[in-house]
Coordinates of C-alpha atoms and ligand atoms in Angstrom, one line a residue:
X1 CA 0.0 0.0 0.0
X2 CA 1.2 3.7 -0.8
X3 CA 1.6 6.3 1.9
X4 CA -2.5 7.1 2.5
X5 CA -3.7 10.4 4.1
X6 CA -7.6 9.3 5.2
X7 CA -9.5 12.3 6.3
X8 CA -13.0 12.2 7.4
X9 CA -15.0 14.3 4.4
X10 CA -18.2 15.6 6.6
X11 CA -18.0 16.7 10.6
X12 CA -16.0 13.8 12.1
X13 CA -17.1 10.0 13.1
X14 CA -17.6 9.0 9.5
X15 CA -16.5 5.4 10.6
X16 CA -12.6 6.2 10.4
X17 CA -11.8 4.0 12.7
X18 CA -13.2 0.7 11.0
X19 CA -11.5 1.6 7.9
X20 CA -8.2 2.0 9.2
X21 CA -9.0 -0.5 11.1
X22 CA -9.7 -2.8 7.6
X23 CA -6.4 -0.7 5.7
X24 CA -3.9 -1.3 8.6
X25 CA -3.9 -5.4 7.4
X26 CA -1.9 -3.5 4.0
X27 CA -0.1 -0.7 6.4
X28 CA 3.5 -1.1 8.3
X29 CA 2.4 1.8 10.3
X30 CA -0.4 4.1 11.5
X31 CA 0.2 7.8 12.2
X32 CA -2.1 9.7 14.8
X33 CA -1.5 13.7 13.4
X34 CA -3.5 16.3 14.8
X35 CA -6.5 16.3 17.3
X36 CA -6.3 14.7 21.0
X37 CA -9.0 12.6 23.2
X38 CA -11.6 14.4 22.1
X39 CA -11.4 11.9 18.9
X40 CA -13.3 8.4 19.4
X41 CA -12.6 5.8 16.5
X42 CA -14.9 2.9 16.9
X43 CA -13.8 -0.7 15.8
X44 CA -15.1 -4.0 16.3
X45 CA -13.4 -6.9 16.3
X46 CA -15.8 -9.9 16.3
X47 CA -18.1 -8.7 19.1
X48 CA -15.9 -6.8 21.1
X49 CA -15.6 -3.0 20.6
X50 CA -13.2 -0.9 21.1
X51 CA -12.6 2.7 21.4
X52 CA -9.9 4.8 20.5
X53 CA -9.3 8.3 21.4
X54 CA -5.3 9.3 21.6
X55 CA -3.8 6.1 20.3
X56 CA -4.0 5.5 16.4
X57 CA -6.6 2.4 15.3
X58 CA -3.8 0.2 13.8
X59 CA -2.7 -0.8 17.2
X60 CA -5.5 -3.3 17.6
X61 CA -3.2 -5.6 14.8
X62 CA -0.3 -7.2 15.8
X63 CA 2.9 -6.1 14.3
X64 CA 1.7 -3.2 13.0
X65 CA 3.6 0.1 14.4
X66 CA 1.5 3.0 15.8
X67 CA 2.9 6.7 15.9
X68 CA 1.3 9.8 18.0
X69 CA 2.6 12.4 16.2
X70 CA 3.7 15.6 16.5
X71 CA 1.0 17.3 15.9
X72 CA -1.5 15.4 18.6
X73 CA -2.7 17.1 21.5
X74 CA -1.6 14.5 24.3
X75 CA -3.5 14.7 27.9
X76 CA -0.7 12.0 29.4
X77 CA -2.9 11.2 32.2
X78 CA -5.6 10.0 29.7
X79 CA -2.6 8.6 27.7
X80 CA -2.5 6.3 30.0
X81 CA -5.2 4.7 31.0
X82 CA -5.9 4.1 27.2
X83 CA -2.5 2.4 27.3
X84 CA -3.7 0.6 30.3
X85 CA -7.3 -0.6 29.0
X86 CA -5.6 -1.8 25.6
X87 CA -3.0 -3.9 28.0
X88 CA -5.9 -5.3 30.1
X89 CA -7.5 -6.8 26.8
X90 CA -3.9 -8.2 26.1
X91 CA -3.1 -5.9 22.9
X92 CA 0.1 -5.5 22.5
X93 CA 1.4 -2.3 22.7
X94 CA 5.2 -2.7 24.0
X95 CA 8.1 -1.9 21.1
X96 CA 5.2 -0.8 18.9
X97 CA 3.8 2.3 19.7
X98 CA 5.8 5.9 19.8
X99 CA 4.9 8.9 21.4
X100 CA 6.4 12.2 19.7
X101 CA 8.7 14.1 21.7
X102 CA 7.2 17.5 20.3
X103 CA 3.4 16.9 20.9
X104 CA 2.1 19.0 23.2
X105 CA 0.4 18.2 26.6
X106 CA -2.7 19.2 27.8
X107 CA -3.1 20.0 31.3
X108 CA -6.1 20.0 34.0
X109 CA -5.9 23.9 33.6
X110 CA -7.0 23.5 30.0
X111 CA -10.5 21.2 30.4
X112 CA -11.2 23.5 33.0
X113 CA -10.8 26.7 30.8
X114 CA -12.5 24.8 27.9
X115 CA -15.7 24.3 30.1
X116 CA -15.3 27.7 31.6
X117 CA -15.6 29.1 28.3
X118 CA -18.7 27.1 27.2
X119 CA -20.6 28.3 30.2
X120 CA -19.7 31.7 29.5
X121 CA -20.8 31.7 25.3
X122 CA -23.9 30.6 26.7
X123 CA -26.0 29.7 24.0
X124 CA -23.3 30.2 21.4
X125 CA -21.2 27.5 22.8
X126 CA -19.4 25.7 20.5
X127 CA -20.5 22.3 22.0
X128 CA -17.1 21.1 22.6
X129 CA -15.9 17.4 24.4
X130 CA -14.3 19.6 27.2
X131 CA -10.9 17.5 26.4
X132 CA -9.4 21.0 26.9
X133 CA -8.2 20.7 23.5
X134 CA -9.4 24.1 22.1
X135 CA -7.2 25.7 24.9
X136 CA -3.7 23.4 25.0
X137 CA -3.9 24.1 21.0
X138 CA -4.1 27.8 21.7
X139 CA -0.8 27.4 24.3
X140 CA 0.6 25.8 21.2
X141 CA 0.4 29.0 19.3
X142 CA 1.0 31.2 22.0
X143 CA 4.6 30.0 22.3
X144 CA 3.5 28.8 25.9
X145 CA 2.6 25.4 25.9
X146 CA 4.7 22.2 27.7
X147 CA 5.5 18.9 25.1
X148 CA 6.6 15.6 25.9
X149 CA 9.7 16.3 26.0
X150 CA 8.8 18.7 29.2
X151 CA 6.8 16.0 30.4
X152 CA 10.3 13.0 30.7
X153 CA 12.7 16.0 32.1
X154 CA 11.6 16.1 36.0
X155 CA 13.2 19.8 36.5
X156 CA 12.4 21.1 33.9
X157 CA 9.2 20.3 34.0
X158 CA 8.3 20.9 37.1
X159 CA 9.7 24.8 36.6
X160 CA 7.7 25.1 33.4
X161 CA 4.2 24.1 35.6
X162 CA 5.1 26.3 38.6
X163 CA 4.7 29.0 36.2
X164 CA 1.5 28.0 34.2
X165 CA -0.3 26.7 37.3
X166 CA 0.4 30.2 38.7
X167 CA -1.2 32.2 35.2
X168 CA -4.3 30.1 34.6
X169 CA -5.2 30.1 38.2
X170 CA -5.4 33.6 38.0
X171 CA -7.5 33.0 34.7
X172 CA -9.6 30.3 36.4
X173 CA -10.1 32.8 39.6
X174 CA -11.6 35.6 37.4
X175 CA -13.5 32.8 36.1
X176 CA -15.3 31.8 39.2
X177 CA -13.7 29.2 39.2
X178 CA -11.3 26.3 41.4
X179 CA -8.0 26.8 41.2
X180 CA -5.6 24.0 40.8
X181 CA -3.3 22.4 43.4
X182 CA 0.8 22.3 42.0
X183 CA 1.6 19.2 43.9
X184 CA -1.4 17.5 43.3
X185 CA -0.9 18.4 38.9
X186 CA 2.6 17.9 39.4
X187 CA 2.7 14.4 41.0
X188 CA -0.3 13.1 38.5
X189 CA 1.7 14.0 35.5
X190 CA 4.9 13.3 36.2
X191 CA 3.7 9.7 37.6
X192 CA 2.3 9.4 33.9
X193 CA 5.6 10.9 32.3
X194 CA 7.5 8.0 34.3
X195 CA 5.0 5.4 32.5
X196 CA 5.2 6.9 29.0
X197 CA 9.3 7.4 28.5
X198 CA 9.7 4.4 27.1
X199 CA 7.2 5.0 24.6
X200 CA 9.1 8.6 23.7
X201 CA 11.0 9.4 20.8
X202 CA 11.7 11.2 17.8
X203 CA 8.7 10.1 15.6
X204 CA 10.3 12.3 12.9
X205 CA 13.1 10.5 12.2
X206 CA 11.3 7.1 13.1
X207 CA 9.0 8.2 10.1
X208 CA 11.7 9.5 7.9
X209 CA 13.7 6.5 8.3
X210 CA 10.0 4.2 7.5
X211 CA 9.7 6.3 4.4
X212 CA 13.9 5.2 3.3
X213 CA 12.6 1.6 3.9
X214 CA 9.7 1.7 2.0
X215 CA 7.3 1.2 4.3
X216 CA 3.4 2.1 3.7
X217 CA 2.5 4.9 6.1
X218 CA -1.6 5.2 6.9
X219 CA -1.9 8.3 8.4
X220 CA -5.1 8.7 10.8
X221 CA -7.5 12.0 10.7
X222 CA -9.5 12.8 13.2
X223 CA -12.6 14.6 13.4
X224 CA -13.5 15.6 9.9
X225 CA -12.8 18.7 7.3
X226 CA -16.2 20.5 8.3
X227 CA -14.5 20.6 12.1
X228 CA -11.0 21.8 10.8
X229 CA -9.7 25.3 12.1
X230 CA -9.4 26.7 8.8
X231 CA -11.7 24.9 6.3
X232 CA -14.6 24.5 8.8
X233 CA -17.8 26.2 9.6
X234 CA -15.4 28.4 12.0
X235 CA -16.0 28.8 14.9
X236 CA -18.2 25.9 15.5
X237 CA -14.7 23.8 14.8
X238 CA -12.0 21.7 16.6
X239 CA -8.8 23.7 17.0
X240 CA -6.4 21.5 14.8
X241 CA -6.1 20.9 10.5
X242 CA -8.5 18.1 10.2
X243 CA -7.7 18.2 6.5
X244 CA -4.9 16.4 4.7
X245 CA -2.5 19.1 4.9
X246 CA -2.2 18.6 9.1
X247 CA -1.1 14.9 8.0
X248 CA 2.4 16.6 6.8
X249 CA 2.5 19.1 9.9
X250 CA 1.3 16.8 12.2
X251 CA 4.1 13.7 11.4
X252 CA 6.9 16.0 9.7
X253 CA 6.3 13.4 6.8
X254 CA 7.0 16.1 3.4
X255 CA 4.0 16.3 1.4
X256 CA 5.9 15.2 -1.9
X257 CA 6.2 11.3 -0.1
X258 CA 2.2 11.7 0.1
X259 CA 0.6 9.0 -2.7
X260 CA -3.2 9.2 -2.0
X261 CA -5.8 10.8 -0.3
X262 CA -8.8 8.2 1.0
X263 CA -12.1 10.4 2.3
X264 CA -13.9 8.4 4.5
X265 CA -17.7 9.7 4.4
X266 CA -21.3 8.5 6.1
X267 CA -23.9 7.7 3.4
X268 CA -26.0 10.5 5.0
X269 CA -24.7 13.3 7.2
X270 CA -24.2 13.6 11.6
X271 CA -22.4 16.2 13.2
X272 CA -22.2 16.8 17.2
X273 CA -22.1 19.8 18.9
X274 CA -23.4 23.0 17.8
X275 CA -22.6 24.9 14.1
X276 CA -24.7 24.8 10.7
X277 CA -25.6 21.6 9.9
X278 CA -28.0 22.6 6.4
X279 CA -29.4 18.9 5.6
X280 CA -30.5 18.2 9.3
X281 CA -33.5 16.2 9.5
X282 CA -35.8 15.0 12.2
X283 CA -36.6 11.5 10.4
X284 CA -33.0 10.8 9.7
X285 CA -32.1 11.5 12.8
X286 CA -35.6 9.6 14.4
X287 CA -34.8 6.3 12.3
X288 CA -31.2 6.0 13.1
X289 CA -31.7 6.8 17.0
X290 CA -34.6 4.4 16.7
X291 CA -31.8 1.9 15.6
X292 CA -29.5 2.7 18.4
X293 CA -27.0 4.5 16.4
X294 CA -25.3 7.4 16.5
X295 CA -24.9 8.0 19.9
X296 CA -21.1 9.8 20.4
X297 CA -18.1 7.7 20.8
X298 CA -16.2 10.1 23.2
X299 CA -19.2 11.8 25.4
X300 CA -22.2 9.7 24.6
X301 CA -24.5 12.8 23.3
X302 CA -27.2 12.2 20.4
X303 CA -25.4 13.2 17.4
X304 CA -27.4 15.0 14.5
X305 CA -27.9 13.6 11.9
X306 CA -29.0 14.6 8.3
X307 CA -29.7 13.7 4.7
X308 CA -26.0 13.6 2.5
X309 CA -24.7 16.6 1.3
X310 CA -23.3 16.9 -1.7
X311 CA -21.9 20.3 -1.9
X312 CA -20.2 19.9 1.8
X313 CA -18.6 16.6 0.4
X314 CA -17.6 18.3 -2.5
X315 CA -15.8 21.1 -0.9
X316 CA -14.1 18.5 1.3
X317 CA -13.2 16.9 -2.3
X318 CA -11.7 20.5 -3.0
X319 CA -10.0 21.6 0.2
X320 CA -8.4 17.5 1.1
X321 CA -7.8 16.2 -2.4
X322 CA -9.6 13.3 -2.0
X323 CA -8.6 10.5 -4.6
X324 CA -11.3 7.9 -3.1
X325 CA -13.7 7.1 -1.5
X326 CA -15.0 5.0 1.6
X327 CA -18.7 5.4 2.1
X328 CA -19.8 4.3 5.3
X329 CA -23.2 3.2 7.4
X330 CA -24.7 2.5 3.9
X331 CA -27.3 0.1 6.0
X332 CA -28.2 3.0 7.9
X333 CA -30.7 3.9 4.6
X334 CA -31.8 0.2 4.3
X335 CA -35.1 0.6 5.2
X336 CA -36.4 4.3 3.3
X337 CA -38.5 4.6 0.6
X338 CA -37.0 7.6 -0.6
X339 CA -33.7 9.0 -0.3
X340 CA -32.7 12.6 -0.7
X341 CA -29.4 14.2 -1.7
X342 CA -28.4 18.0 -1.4
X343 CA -27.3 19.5 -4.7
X344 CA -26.9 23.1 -4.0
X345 CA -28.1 25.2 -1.4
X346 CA -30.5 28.3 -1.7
X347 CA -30.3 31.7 0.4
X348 CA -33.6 33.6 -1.0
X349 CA -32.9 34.3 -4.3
X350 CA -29.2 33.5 -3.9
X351 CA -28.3 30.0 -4.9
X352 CA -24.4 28.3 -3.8
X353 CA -23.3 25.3 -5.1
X354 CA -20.1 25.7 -2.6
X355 CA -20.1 26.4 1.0
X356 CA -20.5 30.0 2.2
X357 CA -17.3 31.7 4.3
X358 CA -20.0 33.7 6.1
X359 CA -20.9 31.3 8.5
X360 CA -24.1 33.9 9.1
X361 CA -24.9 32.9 5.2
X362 CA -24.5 29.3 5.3
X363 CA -26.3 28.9 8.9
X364 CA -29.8 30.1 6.4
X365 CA -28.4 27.5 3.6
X366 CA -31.8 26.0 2.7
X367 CA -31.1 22.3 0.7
X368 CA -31.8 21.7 -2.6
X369 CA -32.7 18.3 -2.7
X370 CA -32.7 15.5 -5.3
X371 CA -34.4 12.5 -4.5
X372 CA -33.5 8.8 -5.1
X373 CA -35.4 5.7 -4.9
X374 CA -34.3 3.7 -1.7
X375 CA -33.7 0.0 -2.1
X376 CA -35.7 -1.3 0.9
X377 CA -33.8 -4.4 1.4
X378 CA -31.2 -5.4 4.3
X379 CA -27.5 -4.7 3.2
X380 CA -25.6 -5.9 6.0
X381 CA -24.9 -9.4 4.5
X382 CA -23.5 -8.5 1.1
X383 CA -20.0 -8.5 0.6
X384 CA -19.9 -7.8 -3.3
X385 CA -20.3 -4.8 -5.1
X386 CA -22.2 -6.2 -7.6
X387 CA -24.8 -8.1 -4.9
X388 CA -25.6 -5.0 -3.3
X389 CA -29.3 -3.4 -4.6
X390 CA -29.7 -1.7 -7.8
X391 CA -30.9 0.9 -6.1
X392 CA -28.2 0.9 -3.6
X393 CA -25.4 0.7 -5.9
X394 CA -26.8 4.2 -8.1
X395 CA -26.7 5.9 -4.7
X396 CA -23.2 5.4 -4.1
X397 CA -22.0 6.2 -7.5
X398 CA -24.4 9.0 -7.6
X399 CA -22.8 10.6 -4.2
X400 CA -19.5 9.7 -5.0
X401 CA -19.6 11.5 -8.6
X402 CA -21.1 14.5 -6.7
X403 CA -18.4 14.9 -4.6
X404 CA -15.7 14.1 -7.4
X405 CA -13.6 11.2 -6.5
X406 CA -13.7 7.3 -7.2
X407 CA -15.6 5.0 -5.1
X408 CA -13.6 1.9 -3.7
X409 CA -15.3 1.0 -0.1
X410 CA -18.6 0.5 0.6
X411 CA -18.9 -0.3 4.8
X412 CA -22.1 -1.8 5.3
X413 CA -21.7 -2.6 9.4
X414 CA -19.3 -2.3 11.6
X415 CA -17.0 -5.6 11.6
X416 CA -14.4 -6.1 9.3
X417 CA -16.0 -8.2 7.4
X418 CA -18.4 -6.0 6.2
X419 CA -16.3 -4.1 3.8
X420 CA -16.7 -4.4 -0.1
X421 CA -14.1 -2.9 -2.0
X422 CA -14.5 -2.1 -5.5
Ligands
LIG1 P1 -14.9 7.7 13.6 O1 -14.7 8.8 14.7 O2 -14.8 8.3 12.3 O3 -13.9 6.6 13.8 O4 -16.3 7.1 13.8 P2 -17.0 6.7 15.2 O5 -16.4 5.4 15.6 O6 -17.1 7.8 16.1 O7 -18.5 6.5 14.7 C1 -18.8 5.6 13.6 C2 -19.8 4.6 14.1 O8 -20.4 3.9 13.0 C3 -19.2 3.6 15.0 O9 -20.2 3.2 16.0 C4 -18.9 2.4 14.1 O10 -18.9 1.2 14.7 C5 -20.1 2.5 13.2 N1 -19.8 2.1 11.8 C6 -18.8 2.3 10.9 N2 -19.1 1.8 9.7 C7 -20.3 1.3 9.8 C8 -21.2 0.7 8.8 O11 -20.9 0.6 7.7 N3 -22.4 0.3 9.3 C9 -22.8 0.4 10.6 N4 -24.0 -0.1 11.0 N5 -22.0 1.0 11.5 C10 -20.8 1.4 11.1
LIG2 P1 -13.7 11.8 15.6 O1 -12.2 11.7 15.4 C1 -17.1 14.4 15.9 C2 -16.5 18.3 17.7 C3 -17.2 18.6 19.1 C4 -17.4 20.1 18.9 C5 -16.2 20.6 18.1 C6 -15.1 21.2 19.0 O2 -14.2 10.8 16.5 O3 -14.4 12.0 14.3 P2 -13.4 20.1 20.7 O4 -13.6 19.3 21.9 O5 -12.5 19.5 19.6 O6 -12.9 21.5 21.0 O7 -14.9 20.3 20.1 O8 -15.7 19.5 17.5 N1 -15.6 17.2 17.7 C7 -16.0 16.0 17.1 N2 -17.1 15.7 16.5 N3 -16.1 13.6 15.9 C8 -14.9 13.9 16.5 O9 -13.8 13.2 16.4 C9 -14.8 15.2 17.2 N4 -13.9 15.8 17.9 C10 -14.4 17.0 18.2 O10 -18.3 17.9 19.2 O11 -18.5 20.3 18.1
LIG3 MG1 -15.7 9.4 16.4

C-alpha cells in the first residue's frame, strides 16, 4: 500500500476508525497527526468493541507500528489509561507504539478553561468534548505550551508548571472558578511521564527513516474537514487541521512522499455539537436513533444527523484532495423509501453550489434536494459490489460523482468483514 492520508470528508465519526481499522492489514504503520482525546474511533473486532481516542486504530493488529505524532494534542494522564485498557485486553502495545517528543500536553488547567468558556458563550457554545483541546492548541500557538519532551525532564518540567499553574489560576479565579493544586498536577503527571518514557521518541526521524525503507505509512484523521480550524464552519470547529495538509505538519512526513488521499464519508450526514448543519433532518435523525446508532463515541451525546450533502462533500473533495472514496453506514438507509441528496443550497434568491465563508450565510443554507429511490432491502450481509441493490449501488455512484472522486469502499456494518471494496 502507498503512503495514504484518510480524512474524514463531513463533521468527524464518519467510521474512520473501521477503515483504518480494515487498511492497517496493507499498512506497516499508523500515524495519529492532529487532534487529542476528544477523537473516538470505533472498531469492532468480532463482538468486542473498542474505542480509541489518543492512540492510532492500527494498534489493535499485531505487528503493525502506531505513531502519536507531533502534531497530537496528548493529555498524558488520559494517555494512560488508554494504554492501560488496551494492555488489560492483552493488545500488544510494547516496542510498537511511539509517542512524539514534540506533541504538546494538555493539562487540568486546559479542560477547566474549555468548560469555563462554554458556560460563559452561553448559547453560542461551540458544543465542545471539554478534552481542553481548544485551549492546549491555543498554548501551542502562544509560544507557551509544555511537550513531551517537558513531560520526561523532572526539572524542567516541574519549573515550566510552577509557572503555568500560577497564570491560569489567576484565569480560572476571574473565572469563578477552582484553582488547581501544584503538587497534586505535578505528581499526576509526572507519575504518567515515568510510565510513557519508554514510549518517547523522535517520531520524525522514526518516520523519515520508514519512508527510506519503504514502508506504507496510513496516516489517521481525526474529526473531519467541516470541524478543521481553517476549512470549517469556524468557529463551531475543533482547534487543529482536520484536512490532509495537518497529515504533513502533524508527522513532519513532506508532502511530496504523500501518494493518496482516502475520504472516509457516512452515506447520510451527523455532526455533534453545535454549528450549521444545512441537511438536518428529524426523520433521519428519528430512524437512526430508533436503531441505536449514532450516539457519540467520546461523550455519549445524540449526534445530529442529516440527509448527505453533496456540496459539503464536495468542498471536502476541493480543500483534502480526495482521490477515493470510503462510504460508510450504507445500511443505515436500508429501510427508506426515498432517499434525498443535497445539490446546492438556496439563500432567498441566492443559490451556492459551494459552501458559504459567512458562517451567518450558510447557517440560512436551505437544501436543494434531489431525491433517489431507496432499495428497501437489508445490506448488511452483502459483501460484493455487484450483490448489493440496484438501487443501492446508483446511490453510491451518484454521491461519489457528486463529490468528485472514485468510489472503492462501501462499509455496510461495523465488523471487518463488512467491507466491499471495489
Ligand atoms: P470515527 O470517529 O470516524 O472513527 O467514527 P465513530 O467510531 O465515532 O462512529 C462511527 C460509528 O459507526 C461507530 O459506531 C462504528 O462502529 C459505526 N460504523 C462504521 N461503519 C459502519 C457501517 O458501515 N455500518 C454500521 N451499521 N455501523 C458502522
Ligand atoms: P472523531 O475523530 C465528531 C466536535 C465537538 C465540537 C467541536 C469542538 O471521532 O471523528 P473540541 O472538543 O474538539 O474543542 O470540540 O468538534 N468534535 C468532534 N465531532 N467527531 C470527533 O472526532 C470530534 N472531535 C471534536 O463535538 O462540536
Ligand atoms: Mg468518532
Amino acid at each position: 500500500m502507498a503512503n495514504t492520508i484518510l480524512v474524514g470528508a463531513q463533521w468527524g465519526d464518519e467510521g474512520k476508525g473501521k477503515i483504518i481499522d480494515v487498511l492497517t492489514e496493507q499498512a506497516d504503520i499508523v500515524v495519529r497527526t492532529q487532534g487529542g482525546n476528544n477523537a473516538g474511533h470505533t472498531v469492532f473486532i468480532g463482538e468486542k468493541k473498542y474505542v480509541l481516542h489518543l492512540i492510532p486504530s492500527g494498534i489493535l493488529r499485531k505487528s503493525k507500528k502506531c505513531v502519536i505524532g507531533n502534531g497530537v494534542v496528548v493529555d498524558p494522564v488520559s494517555l494512560v489509561g488508554e494504554i492501560e485498557g488496551l494492555r488489560k485486553l492483552k493488545i500488544h502495545v510494547d516496542g510498537n507504539l511511539f509517542l512524539s517528543e514534540t506533541a504538546h500536553l494538555v493539562f487540568p488547567y486546559h479542560r477547566e478553561l474549555d468548560e469555563q468558556r462554554e458556560i460563559l458563550k452561553g448559547k453560542n457554545k461551540i458544543g465542545t468534548t471539554k478534552r481542553g483541546i481548544g485551549p492546549a492548541y491555543g498554548d501551542k500557538a502562544a509560544r507557551t505550551g509544555l511537550r513531551v519532551i517537558d513531560l520526561i525532564h523532572p526539572e524542567r518540567f516541574k519549573e515550566k508548571l510552577q509557572f503555568k499553574i500560577k497564570e491560569n489560576n489567576e484565569i480560572l479565579k476571574a473565572f469563578g472558578a477552582k484553582p488547581l493544586s501544584f503538587r497534586k498536577v505535578h505528581d499526576e503527571y509526572r507519575a504518567a511521564g515515568d510510565y510513557l518514557k519508554s514510549f518517547v521518541t523522535n517520531t520524525v526521524v522514526l518516520l523519515h527513516q520508514a519512508c527510506r525503507r519503504g514502508d506504507s505509512i496510513l496516516f489517521e484523521g481525526a474529526q473531519g474537514t467541516f470541524l478543521d480550524i481553517d476549512h470549517g464552519t469556524y468557529p463551531f470547529v475543533t482547534s487543529s487541521n482536520t484536512t490532509a495538509g495537518g497529515a504533513c505538519t502533524g508527522s513532519g512526513v513532506a508532502p511530496h512522499l504523500m501518494d493518496t488521499v482516502l475520504g472516509v464519508m457516512k452515506a447520510y450526514t451527523t455532526r455533534v455539537g453545535e454549528g450549521p448543519l444545512p441537511t438536518e433532518s428529524a426523520e433521519i435523525a428519528d430512524m437512526l436513533h430508533a436503531m441505536g446508532r449514532e450516539f457519540g463515541s467520546t461523550t455519549g451525546r445524540a449526534r445530529r444527523c442529516g440527509w448527505f450533502d453533496s456540496v459539503a462533500t464536495r468542498h471536502a473533495q476541493m480543500v483534502n484532495g480526495i482521490d477515493e472514496l470510503a462510504v460508510t453506514n450504507v445500511d443505515g438507509l436500508d429501510s427508506l423509501d426515498v432517499i434525498r441528496v443535497c445539490i446546492g443550497y438556496r439563500v432567498g434568491s441566492t443559490k451556492y453550489d459551494y459552501v458559504p465563508n459567512d458562517i451567518e450565510a450558510f447557517q440560512q443554507c436551505v437544501p436543494v434536494y434531489a431525491e433517489f429511490p431507496g432499495w428497501k432491502t437489508e445490506t448488511h450481509k452483502v459483501r460484493q459490489w455487484k450483490k448489493l441493490p440496484a438501487n443501492c449501488r446508483s446511490y453510491l455512484r451518484a454521491i461519489a460523482e457528486l463529490t468528485d472522486a472514485k468510489l472503492s469502499i462501501v462499509s455496510v456494518g461495523p465488523s471487518r468483514a463488512q467491507t466491499i471494496f471495489l
